Amino acid sequence: MYRMDSETINTSVNGEMDYSDLREKLLQNKDKPAIINVTIGTTFKGAIDDVDVILETLKDCGYSQDRFYIHCDAALCGLMTPFINNMISFKKPIGSVTISGHKFLGCPMPCGVQITRKSYINNLSTNVEYIASVDATISGSRNGLTPIFLWYSLSAKGQIGLQKDVKRCLDNAKYLKDHLQKEGISVMLNELSNIVVLERPRDHEFVRRWQLSCVKDMAHVIVMPGITREMLDNFISELVQQRKQWYQDGKTEAPCVGEDIGAQNCACTYHKIENISS
Ligand SMILES: Cc1ncc(COP(=O)(O)O)c(C=O)c1O
């Protein structure tokens, strides 16, 4: 939209930004200011980029605060991380944070919030005379109902309710990961994440029935507040049963996902032996 040059930064195997690649790309483009999109919970693996390491890298590469802008895309995790640590804070030189209302909060229609500094809002906003209000959106149109859903959801849960949801989701994600691992299934769970990445189930019908989102040989389960232990137990036992059928002849094997989720998390025949011996 802005016709600006952009650089894609590599990621590590867990989905987090590769900070050495960031450094390299910053140094290659030293003559230009940088706008950095920091992801607080990547879509598929739930990886959280480390804002502090990114700030440190910018400083090391000679970027003063007036030559960078950091946006934190915290679509899913923005409502979780504040209960875990102080990673996102306007005490740090970040420019904006966005969260989606239809993800962790469960609003029934797409909506979101962008929090930014007043100076930017004042710069961008125009006073729209006929609506007697200021507007900073690109299109100029906004849904007036969604803020009410957001407000309702936040007030109904309250801080304590949200905090409990976060804890339950993280505990349940760990429960799912541990149980899948115990069953010899390839699985990865990033720290402070509610997204469990596992080997892609072989049967398309199983994937469809559980509405699993898949990429390459991976699938993921996002452990949201509405997910109960009972649902997880049903999922685990059905997957374990089905796997026995898929792989019973010994000729077909579960996919190797070492490259995508790390060798230590892969339970394919090759990595299983390697992990045991190491
Ligand atoms: C990291 C990340 N950013 C942005 C989005 C899109 O957010 P929205 O649905 O609010 O446009 C998603 C959705 O999955 C996401 O995972």
PDB file of C-alpha atoms and ligand atoms in Angstrom:
ATOM      1  CA  MET A   1       0.000   0.000   0.000  1.00  0.00           C
ATOM      2  CA  TYR A   2       2.808   2.433   0.846  1.00  0.00           C
ATOM      3  CA  ARG A   3       5.123   1.166  -1.916  1.00  0.00           C
ATOM      4  CA  MET A   4       7.943   0.880   0.574  1.00  0.00           C
ATOM      5  CA  ASP A   5      10.803  -1.590   0.231  1.00  0.00           C
ATOM      6  CA  SER A   6      10.444  -4.511   2.571  1.00  0.00           C
ATOM      7  CA  GLU A   7      12.669  -7.277   3.850  1.00  0.00           C
ATOM      8  CA  THR A   8      11.440 -10.619   5.098  1.00  0.00           C
ATOM      9  CA  ILE A   9      13.315 -11.770   8.171  1.00  0.00           C
ATOM     10  CA  ASN A  10      14.017 -15.489   8.543  1.00  0.00           C
ATOM     11  CA  THR A  11      12.610 -17.410  11.446  1.00  0.00           C
ATOM     12  CA  SER A  12      14.121 -20.050  13.684  1.00  0.00           C
ATOM     13  CA  VAL A  13      12.669 -23.540  13.758  1.00  0.00           C
ATOM     14  CA  ASN A  14      10.264 -22.575  16.577  1.00  0.00           C
ATOM     15  CA  GLY A  15       8.815 -19.782  14.421  1.00  0.00           C
ATOM     16  CA  GLU A  16      10.500 -16.912  16.270  1.00  0.00           C
ATOM     17  CA  MET A  17      12.361 -14.141  14.460  1.00  0.00           C
ATOM     18  CA  ASP A  18      15.958 -15.025  13.603  1.00  0.00           C
ATOM     19  CA  TYR A  19      17.713 -12.122  15.297  1.00  0.00           C
ATOM     20  CA  SER A  20      21.009 -12.654  13.471  1.00  0.00           C
ATOM     21  CA  ASP A  21      19.145 -12.328  10.156  1.00  0.00           C
ATOM     22  CA  LEU A  22      17.469  -9.169  11.493  1.00  0.00           C
ATOM     23  CA  ARG A  23      20.901  -7.781  12.308  1.00  0.00           C
ATOM     24  CA  GLU A  24      22.196  -8.625   8.844  1.00  0.00           C
ATOM     25  CA  LYS A  25      19.221  -7.005   7.089  1.00  0.00           C
ATOM     26  CA  LEU A  26      19.429  -3.902   9.299  1.00  0.00           C
ATOM     27  CA  LEU A  27      23.104  -3.466   8.477  1.00  0.00           C
ATOM     28  CA  GLN A  28      22.417  -3.965   4.756  1.00  0.00           C
ATOM     29  CA  ASN A  29      19.799  -1.185   4.878  1.00  0.00           C
ATOM     30  CA  LYS A  30      21.497   1.192   7.276  1.00  0.00           C
ATOM     31  CA  ASP A  31      20.781   4.198   5.084  1.00  0.00           C
ATOM     32  CA  LYS A  32      17.016   3.795   5.620  1.00  0.00           C
ATOM     33  CA  PRO A  33      14.856   3.977   8.745  1.00  0.00           C
ATOM     34  CA  ALA A  34      13.207   0.693   9.779  1.00  0.00           C
ATOM     35  CA  ILE A  35       9.621  -0.245  10.519  1.00  0.00           C
ATOM     36  CA  ILE A  36       9.665  -3.585  12.292  1.00  0.00           C
ATOM     37  CA  ASN A  37       6.684  -5.867  12.626  1.00  0.00           C
ATOM     38  CA  VAL A  38       7.160  -7.887  15.799  1.00  0.00           C
ATOM     39  CA  THR A  39       4.889 -10.881  16.146  1.00  0.00           C
ATOM     40  CA  ILE A  40       3.610 -11.666  19.596  1.00  0.00           C
ATOM     41  CA  GLY A  41       2.285 -15.126  18.854  1.00  0.00           C
ATOM     42  CA  THR A  42       2.833 -16.294  15.271  1.00  0.00           C
ATOM     43  CA  THR A  43      -0.210 -17.692  13.497  1.00  0.00           C
ATOM     44  CA  PHE A  44       0.874 -21.291  13.167  1.00  0.00           C
ATOM     45  CA  LYS A  45       3.488 -22.000  15.839  1.00  0.00           C
ATOM     46  CA  GLY A  46       2.553 -19.387  18.427  1.00  0.00           C
ATOM     47  CA  ALA A  47       6.127 -18.093  18.660  1.00  0.00           C
ATOM     48  CA  ILE A  48       6.720 -14.831  20.486  1.00  0.00           C
ATOM     49  CA  ASP A  49       9.396 -12.474  19.147  1.00  0.00           C
ATOM     50  CA  ASP A  50      11.568 -10.986  21.871  1.00  0.00           C
ATOM     51  CA  VAL A  51      11.054  -7.194  21.826  1.00  0.00           C
ATOM     52  CA  ASP A  52      14.046  -6.657  24.119  1.00  0.00           C
ATOM     53  CA  VAL A  53      16.445  -8.557  21.838  1.00  0.00           C
ATOM     54  CA  ILE A  54      15.076  -6.635  18.828  1.00  0.00           C
ATOM     55  CA  LEU A  55      15.621  -3.287  20.602  1.00  0.00           C
ATOM     56  CA  GLU A  56      19.119  -4.351  21.554  1.00  0.00           C
ATOM     57  CA  THR A  57      19.844  -5.379  17.937  1.00  0.00           C
ATOM     58  CA  LEU A  58      18.603  -2.013  16.653  1.00  0.00           C
ATOM     59  CA  LYS A  59      20.872  -0.228  19.103  1.00  0.00           C
ATOM     60  CA  ASP A  60      23.877  -2.394  18.171  1.00  0.00           C
ATOM     61  CA  CYS A  61      23.295  -1.653  14.478  1.00  0.00           C
ATOM     62  CA  GLY A  62      23.327   2.094  15.140  1.00  0.00           C
ATOM     63  CA  TYR A  63      19.594   2.767  14.853  1.00  0.00           C
ATOM     64  CA  SER A  64      18.638   5.627  17.161  1.00  0.00           C
ATOM     65  CA  GLN A  65      15.046   5.807  18.424  1.00  0.00           C
ATOM     66  CA  ASP A  66      14.050   8.381  15.813  1.00  0.00           C
ATOM     67  CA  ARG A  67      15.038   5.955  13.005  1.00  0.00           C
ATOM     68  CA  PHE A  68      12.826   2.990  13.842  1.00  0.00           C
ATOM     69  CA  TYR A  69       9.218   2.181  14.516  1.00  0.00           C
ATOM     70  CA  ILE A  70       8.082  -1.049  16.148  1.00  0.00           C
ATOM     71  CA  HIS A  71       4.619  -2.457  15.675  1.00  0.00           C
ATOM     72  CA  CYS A  72       3.649  -5.439  17.812  1.00  0.00           C
ATOM     73  CA  ASP A  73       1.164  -7.757  16.132  1.00  0.00           C
ATOM     74  CA  ALA A  74      -0.338  -9.443  19.170  1.00  0.00           C
ATOM     75  CA  ALA A  75      -3.529 -10.648  17.475  1.00  0.00           C
ATOM     76  CA  LEU A  76      -4.025 -13.723  19.649  1.00  0.00           C
ATOM     77  CA  CYS A  77      -1.489 -13.410  22.469  1.00  0.00           C
ATOM     78  CA  GLY A  78      -1.972  -9.724  23.262  1.00  0.00           C
ATOM     79  CA  LEU A  79      -4.589 -10.665  25.810  1.00  0.00           C
ATOM     80  CA  MET A  80      -2.400 -13.389  27.294  1.00  0.00           C
ATOM     81  CA  THR A  81       1.135 -12.003  27.605  1.00  0.00           C
ATOM     82  CA  PRO A  82       0.280  -9.124  30.001  1.00  0.00           C
ATOM     83  CA  PHE A  83      -0.616 -11.777  32.580  1.00  0.00           C
ATOM     84  CA  ILE A  84       2.692 -13.557  32.075  1.00  0.00           C
ATOM     85  CA  ASN A  85       5.410 -10.913  31.724  1.00  0.00           C
ATOM     86  CA  ASN A  86       6.111  -7.270  30.852  1.00  0.00           C
ATOM     87  CA  MET A  87       7.321  -7.958  27.331  1.00  0.00           C
ATOM     88  CA  ILE A  88       4.964  -5.450  25.703  1.00  0.00           C
ATOM     89  CA  SER A  89       5.097  -2.096  27.397  1.00  0.00           C
ATOM     90  CA  PHE A  90       4.881   1.489  26.227  1.00  0.00           C
ATOM     91  CA  LYS A  91       7.725   2.222  28.633  1.00  0.00           C
ATOM     92  CA  LYS A  92       9.802   0.674  25.832  1.00  0.00           C
ATOM     93  CA  PRO A  93      10.248   2.518  22.504  1.00  0.00           C
ATOM     94  CA  ILE A  94       7.469   0.673  20.675  1.00  0.00           C
ATOM     95  CA  GLY A  95       4.968   2.488  18.457  1.00  0.00           C
ATOM     96  CA  SER A  96       1.842   0.348  18.495  1.00  0.00           C
ATOM     97  CA  VAL A  97       0.195  -2.927  19.509  1.00  0.00           C
ATOM     98  CA  THR A  98      -2.812  -4.621  17.944  1.00  0.00           C
ATOM     99  CA  ILE A  99      -5.025  -7.375  19.316  1.00  0.00           C
ATOM    100  CA  SER A 100      -7.986  -9.143  17.739  1.00  0.00           C
ATOM    101  CA  GLY A 101     -11.231  -9.234  19.692  1.00  0.00           C
ATOM    102  CA  HIS A 102     -12.560 -12.352  17.965  1.00  0.00           C
ATOM    103  CA  LYS A 103      -9.675 -14.556  19.058  1.00  0.00           C
ATOM    104  CA  PHE A 104      -8.902 -14.902  22.770  1.00  0.00           C
ATOM    105  CA  LEU A 105     -11.914 -12.830  23.860  1.00  0.00           C
ATOM    106  CA  GLY A 106     -14.245 -14.699  21.532  1.00  0.00           C
ATOM    107  CA  CYS A 107     -16.218 -11.727  20.145  1.00  0.00           C
ATOM    108  CA  PRO A 108     -18.703 -13.061  17.589  1.00  0.00           C
ATOM    109  CA  MET A 109     -17.444 -10.947  14.690  1.00  0.00           C
ATOM    110  CA  PRO A 110     -14.032  -9.741  13.496  1.00  0.00           C
ATOM    111  CA  CYS A 111     -12.867  -6.739  15.506  1.00  0.00           C
ATOM    112  CA  GLY A 112      -9.717  -5.440  17.099  1.00  0.00           C
ATOM    113  CA  VAL A 113      -7.957  -2.710  18.989  1.00  0.00           C
ATOM    114  CA  GLN A 114      -4.855  -0.784  18.094  1.00  0.00           C
ATOM    115  CA  ILE A 115      -3.091   0.971  20.921  1.00  0.00           C
ATOM    116  CA  THR A 116      -0.625   3.618  19.908  1.00  0.00           C
ATOM    117  CA  ARG A 117       0.931   6.835  21.151  1.00  0.00           C
ATOM    118  CA  LYS A 118      -1.137  10.010  21.258  1.00  0.00           C
ATOM    119  CA  SER A 119       1.403  11.849  19.121  1.00  0.00           C
ATOM    120  CA  TYR A 120       0.781   9.445  16.213  1.00  0.00           C
ATOM    121  CA  ILE A 121      -2.978   9.636  16.616  1.00  0.00           C
ATOM    122  CA  ASN A 122      -2.831  13.429  16.593  1.00  0.00           C
ATOM    123  CA  ASN A 123      -0.656  13.369  13.460  1.00  0.00           C
ATOM    124  CA  LEU A 124      -2.906  11.035  11.515  1.00  0.00           C
ATOM    125  CA  SER A 125      -6.371  12.000  12.603  1.00  0.00           C
ATOM    126  CA  THR A 126      -8.548  14.320  10.661  1.00  0.00           C
ATOM    127  CA  ASN A 127     -11.485  16.131  12.073  1.00  0.00           C
ATOM    128  CA  VAL A 128     -14.505  14.982  10.113  1.00  0.00           C
ATOM    129  CA  GLU A 129     -16.935  17.805  10.418  1.00  0.00           C
ATOM    130  CA  TYR A 130     -20.138  16.037   9.457  1.00  0.00           C
ATOM    131  CA  ILE A 131     -19.670  13.237  12.047  1.00  0.00           C
ATOM    132  CA  ALA A 132     -18.393  15.655  14.694  1.00  0.00           C
ATOM    133  CA  SER A 133     -15.518  13.348  15.480  1.00  0.00           C
ATOM    134  CA  VAL A 134     -11.889  12.648  14.658  1.00  0.00           C
ATOM    135  CA  ASP A 135     -11.042   9.673  12.478  1.00  0.00           C
ATOM    136  CA  ALA A 136      -7.736   7.891  11.952  1.00  0.00           C
ATOM    137  CA  THR A 137      -8.844   4.916   9.863  1.00  0.00           C
ATOM    138  CA  ILE A 138      -7.856   4.360   6.241  1.00  0.00           C
ATOM    139  CA  SER A 139     -11.363   3.811   4.958  1.00  0.00           C
ATOM    140  CA  GLY A 140     -13.109   6.182   7.339  1.00  0.00           C
ATOM    141  CA  SER A 141     -15.793   3.625   8.205  1.00  0.00           C
ATOM    142  CA  ARG A 142     -15.936   1.793  11.499  1.00  0.00           C
ATOM    143  CA  ASN A 143     -18.253  -0.722  13.062  1.00  0.00           C
ATOM    144  CA  GLY A 144     -19.838   0.866  16.100  1.00  0.00           C
ATOM    145  CA  LEU A 145     -21.139  -2.408  17.489  1.00  0.00           C
ATOM    146  CA  THR A 146     -17.856  -4.246  17.874  1.00  0.00           C
ATOM    147  CA  PRO A 147     -16.438  -1.930  20.598  1.00  0.00           C
ATOM    148  CA  ILE A 148     -19.544  -2.815  22.616  1.00  0.00           C
ATOM    149  CA  PHE A 149     -18.828  -6.540  22.213  1.00  0.00           C
ATOM    150  CA  LEU A 150     -15.239  -5.903  23.248  1.00  0.00           C
ATOM    151  CA  TRP A 151     -16.316  -3.835  26.210  1.00  0.00           C
ATOM    152  CA  TYR A 152     -18.903  -6.450  27.232  1.00  0.00           C
ATOM    153  CA  SER A 153     -16.457  -9.302  27.004  1.00  0.00           C
ATOM    154  CA  LEU A 154     -13.739  -7.445  28.940  1.00  0.00           C
ATOM    155  CA  SER A 155     -16.128  -6.322  31.674  1.00  0.00           C
ATOM    156  CA  ALA A 156     -17.856  -9.702  31.984  1.00  0.00           C
ATOM    157  CA  LYS A 157     -14.554 -11.529  32.473  1.00  0.00           C
ATOM    158  CA  GLY A 158     -12.664  -8.807  34.328  1.00  0.00           C
ATOM    159  CA  GLN A 159      -8.915  -8.984  34.882  1.00  0.00           C
ATOM    160  CA  ILE A 160      -9.199 -11.948  37.218  1.00  0.00           C
ATOM    161  CA  GLY A 161     -11.420 -13.866  34.808  1.00  0.00           C
ATOM    162  CA  LEU A 162      -9.007 -13.249  31.931  1.00  0.00           C
ATOM    163  CA  GLN A 163      -6.058 -14.246  34.069  1.00  0.00           C
ATOM    164  CA  LYS A 164      -7.806 -17.528  34.933  1.00  0.00           C
ATOM    165  CA  ASP A 165      -8.545 -18.156  31.223  1.00  0.00           C
ATOM    166  CA  VAL A 166      -4.889 -17.581  30.358  1.00  0.00           C
ATOM    167  CA  LYS A 167      -3.681 -19.966  33.043  1.00  0.00           C
ATOM    168  CA  ARG A 168      -6.171 -22.651  32.040  1.00  0.00           C
ATOM    169  CA  CYS A 169      -5.216 -22.377  28.359  1.00  0.00           C
ATOM    170  CA  LEU A 170      -1.489 -22.609  29.072  1.00  0.00           C
ATOM    171  CA  ASP A 171      -1.995 -25.544  31.473  1.00  0.00           C
ATOM    172  CA  ASN A 172      -4.226 -27.339  28.965  1.00  0.00           C
ATOM    173  CA  ALA A 173      -1.779 -26.745  26.112  1.00  0.00           C
ATOM    174  CA  LYS A 174       0.980 -28.290  28.224  1.00  0.00           C
ATOM    175  CA  TYR A 175      -1.334 -31.189  29.118  1.00  0.00           C
ATOM    176  CA  LEU A 176      -2.021 -31.841  25.423  1.00  0.00           C
ATOM    177  CA  LYS A 177       1.641 -31.597  24.492  1.00  0.00           C
ATOM    178  CA  ASP A 178       2.762 -33.933  27.312  1.00  0.00           C
ATOM    179  CA  HIS A 179       0.134 -36.548  26.490  1.00  0.00           C
ATOM    180  CA  LEU A 180       0.865 -36.536  22.756  1.00  0.00           C
ATOM    181  CA  GLN A 181       4.582 -36.803  23.488  1.00  0.00           C
ATOM    182  CA  LYS A 182       3.966 -39.742  25.836  1.00  0.00           C
ATOM    183  CA  GLU A 183       2.140 -41.480  23.004  1.00  0.00           C
ATOM    184  CA  GLY A 184       5.163 -41.109  20.722  1.00  0.00           C
ATOM    185  CA  ILE A 185       3.631 -38.372  18.562  1.00  0.00           C
ATOM    186  CA  SER A 186       5.783 -35.532  17.209  1.00  0.00           C
ATOM    187  CA  VAL A 187       4.790 -32.344  19.022  1.00  0.00           C
ATOM    188  CA  MET A 188       6.087 -28.867  19.849  1.00  0.00           C
ATOM    189  CA  LEU A 189       4.832 -26.189  22.221  1.00  0.00           C
ATOM    190  CA  ASN A 190       6.501 -22.798  22.425  1.00  0.00           C
ATOM    191  CA  GLU A 191       7.057 -21.262  25.817  1.00  0.00           C
ATOM    192  CA  LEU A 192       4.089 -19.102  26.929  1.00  0.00           C
ATOM    193  CA  SER A 193       2.007 -20.299  23.987  1.00  0.00           C
ATOM    194  CA  ASN A 194      -1.362 -22.022  23.698  1.00  0.00           C
ATOM    195  CA  ILE A 195      -0.666 -23.400  20.217  1.00  0.00           C
ATOM    196  CA  VAL A 196       0.316 -27.060  20.109  1.00  0.00           C
ATOM    197  CA  VAL A 197       1.985 -28.071  16.826  1.00  0.00           C
ATOM    198  CA  LEU A 198       1.887 -31.761  15.968  1.00  0.00           C
ATOM    199  CA  GLU A 199       2.528 -34.098  13.060  1.00  0.00           C
ATOM    200  CA  ARG A 200      -0.187 -33.856  10.425  1.00  0.00           C
ATOM    201  CA  PRO A 201      -2.713 -36.663  10.939  1.00  0.00           C
ATOM    202  CA  ARG A 202      -2.610 -38.985   7.963  1.00  0.00           C
ATOM    203  CA  ASP A 203      -6.341 -39.203   7.363  1.00  0.00           C
ATOM    204  CA  HIS A 204      -8.069 -36.283   5.679  1.00  0.00           C
ATOM    205  CA  GLU A 205     -11.361 -37.217   7.324  1.00  0.00           C
ATOM    206  CA  PHE A 206      -9.774 -36.988  10.802  1.00  0.00           C
ATOM    207  CA  VAL A 207      -8.370 -33.539   9.908  1.00  0.00           C
ATOM    208  CA  ARG A 208     -11.767 -32.417   8.669  1.00  0.00           C
ATOM    209  CA  ARG A 209     -13.699 -33.799  11.635  1.00  0.00           C
ATOM    210  CA  TRP A 210     -11.459 -32.025  14.148  1.00  0.00           C
ATOM    211  CA  GLN A 211     -11.156 -28.955  11.880  1.00  0.00           C
ATOM    212  CA  LEU A 212      -7.377 -29.000  12.145  1.00  0.00           C
ATOM    213  CA  SER A 213      -5.412 -26.322  10.371  1.00  0.00           C
ATOM    214  CA  CYS A 214      -2.445 -27.872   8.532  1.00  0.00           C
ATOM    215  CA  VAL A 215       0.733 -26.597   6.915  1.00  0.00           C
ATOM    216  CA  LYS A 216       3.126 -28.997   5.200  1.00  0.00           C
ATOM    217  CA  ASP A 217       3.355 -32.074   7.464  1.00  0.00           C
ATOM    218  CA  MET A 218       2.219 -30.139  10.537  1.00  0.00           C
ATOM    219  CA  ALA A 219      -1.155 -29.508  12.135  1.00  0.00           C
ATOM    220  CA  HIS A 220      -1.914 -27.305  15.109  1.00  0.00           C
ATOM    221  CA  VAL A 221      -4.373 -27.157  17.958  1.00  0.00           C
ATOM    222  CA  ILE A 222      -5.077 -23.751  19.464  1.00  0.00           C
ATOM    223  CA  VAL A 223      -6.087 -24.342  23.054  1.00  0.00           C
ATOM    224  CA  MET A 224      -8.666 -21.607  23.595  1.00  0.00           C
ATOM    225  CA  PRO A 225     -10.625 -20.834  26.796  1.00  0.00           C
ATOM    226  CA  GLY A 226     -13.572 -22.999  25.669  1.00  0.00           C
ATOM    227  CA  ILE A 227     -11.452 -26.143  25.272  1.00  0.00           C
ATOM    228  CA  THR A 228     -11.934 -28.608  28.127  1.00  0.00           C
ATOM    229  CA  ARG A 229      -9.747 -31.478  29.327  1.00  0.00           C
ATOM    230  CA  GLU A 230     -12.485 -33.827  28.202  1.00  0.00           C
ATOM    231  CA  MET A 231     -12.255 -32.539  24.616  1.00  0.00           C
ATOM    232  CA  LEU A 232      -8.480 -32.893  24.720  1.00  0.00           C
ATOM    233  CA  ASP A 233      -8.751 -36.448  26.076  1.00  0.00           C
ATOM    234  CA  ASN A 234     -11.179 -37.355  23.285  1.00  0.00           C
ATOM    235  CA  PHE A 235      -8.856 -35.866  20.704  1.00  0.00           C
ATOM    236  CA  ILE A 236      -5.807 -37.672  22.085  1.00  0.00           C
ATOM    237  CA  SER A 237      -7.492 -41.064  22.379  1.00  0.00           C
ATOM    238  CA  GLU A 238      -9.032 -40.844  18.903  1.00  0.00           C
ATOM    239  CA  LEU A 239      -5.713 -39.828  17.362  1.00  0.00           C
ATOM    240  CA  VAL A 240      -3.866 -42.627  19.154  1.00  0.00           C
ATOM    241  CA  GLN A 241      -6.452 -45.203  18.011  1.00  0.00           C
ATOM    242  CA  GLN A 242      -6.430 -43.980  14.426  1.00  0.00           C
ATOM    243  CA  ARG A 243      -2.646 -43.862  14.248  1.00  0.00           C
ATOM    244  CA  LYS A 244      -2.539 -47.554  15.122  1.00  0.00           C
ATOM    245  CA  GLN A 245      -4.617 -48.225  12.012  1.00  0.00           C
ATOM    246  CA  TRP A 246      -2.732 -45.824   9.747  1.00  0.00           C
ATOM    247  CA  TYR A 247       0.654 -47.211  10.616  1.00  0.00           C
ATOM    248  CA  GLN A 248      -0.193 -50.836  11.485  1.00  0.00           C
ATOM    249  CA  ASP A 249       1.371 -52.425   8.393  1.00  0.00           C
ATOM    250  CA  GLY A 250       4.792 -51.059   9.315  1.00  0.00           C
ATOM    251  CA  LYS A 251       5.298 -49.880   5.722  1.00  0.00           C
ATOM    252  CA  THR A 252       3.712 -46.463   6.158  1.00  0.00           C
ATOM    253  CA  GLU A 253       5.360 -44.277   8.766  1.00  0.00           C
ATOM    254  CA  ALA A 254       4.404 -41.070  10.560  1.00  0.00           C
ATOM    255  CA  PRO A 255       5.933 -38.028   8.800  1.00  0.00           C
ATOM    256  CA  CYS A 256       9.316 -36.659   9.795  1.00  0.00           C
ATOM    257  CA  VAL A 257       8.848 -33.093  11.045  1.00  0.00           C
ATOM    258  CA  GLY A 258      12.345 -32.579  12.444  1.00  0.00           C
ATOM    259  CA  GLU A 259      13.040 -29.684  10.086  1.00  0.00           C
ATOM    260  CA  ASP A 260       9.785 -27.941  10.929  1.00  0.00           C
ATOM    261  CA  ILE A 261       9.525 -28.369  14.698  1.00  0.00           C
ATOM    262  CA  GLY A 262      13.058 -29.379  15.684  1.00  0.00           C
ATOM    263  CA  ALA A 263      14.725 -32.805  15.766  1.00  0.00           C
ATOM    264  CA  GLN A 264      14.262 -33.038  19.529  1.00  0.00           C
ATOM    265  CA  ASN A 265      10.469 -32.773  19.096  1.00  0.00           C
ATOM    266  CA  CYS A 266      10.224 -35.220  16.208  1.00  0.00           C
ATOM    267  CA  ALA A 267       9.181 -38.789  16.937  1.00  0.00           C
ATOM    268  CA  CYS A 268       9.719 -40.226  13.442  1.00  0.00           C
ATOM    269  CA  THR A 269      11.608 -43.527  13.310  1.00  0.00           C
ATOM    270  CA  TYR A 270      14.937 -41.843  12.567  1.00  0.00           C
ATOM    271  CA  HIS A 271      14.729 -39.061  15.172  1.00  0.00           C
ATOM    272  CA  LYS A 272      13.247 -41.351  17.833  1.00  0.00           C
ATOM    273  CA  ILE A 273      16.392 -43.469  17.748  1.00  0.00           C
ATOM    274  CA  GLU A 274      18.618 -40.397  17.581  1.00  0.00           C
ATOM    275  CA  ASN A 275      16.842 -38.736  20.510  1.00  0.00           C
ATOM    276  CA  ILE A 276      17.077 -41.879  22.642  1.00  0.00           C
ATOM    277  CA  SER A 277      20.787 -42.299  21.968  1.00  0.00           C
ATOM    278  CA  SER A 278      21.530 -38.638  22.715  1.00  0.00           C
TER     279      SER A 278
HETATM  280  C1  LIG B   1      -0.175 -13.051  14.105  1.00  0.00           C
HETATM  281  C2  LIG B   1      -1.480 -12.677  13.465  1.00  0.00           C
HETATM  282  N1  LIG B   1      -1.681 -11.417  13.048  1.00  0.00           N
HETATM  283  C3  LIG B   1      -2.844 -11.024  12.476  1.00  0.00           C
HETATM  284  C4  LIG B   1      -3.874 -11.929  12.300  1.00  0.00           C
HETATM  285  C5  LIG B   1      -5.143 -11.439  11.669  1.00  0.00           C
HETATM  286  O1  LIG B   1      -5.889 -10.797  12.642  1.00  0.00           O
HETATM  287  P1  LIG B   1      -7.375 -10.273  12.311  1.00  0.00           P
HETATM  288  O2  LIG B   1      -8.226 -11.494  12.156  1.00  0.00           O
HETATM  289  O3  LIG B   1      -7.753  -9.459  13.515  1.00  0.00           O
HETATM  290  O4  LIG B   1      -7.274  -9.465  11.065  1.00  0.00           O
HETATM  291  C6  LIG B   1      -3.726 -13.240  12.715  1.00  0.00           C
HETATM  292  C7  LIG B   1      -4.817 -14.186  12.502  1.00  0.00           C
HETATM  293  O5  LIG B   1      -4.695 -15.370  12.583  1.00  0.00           O
HETATM  294  C8  LIG B   1      -2.517 -13.630  13.330  1.00  0.00           C
HETATM  295  O6  LIG B   1      -2.322 -14.876  13.768  1.00  0.00           O
END
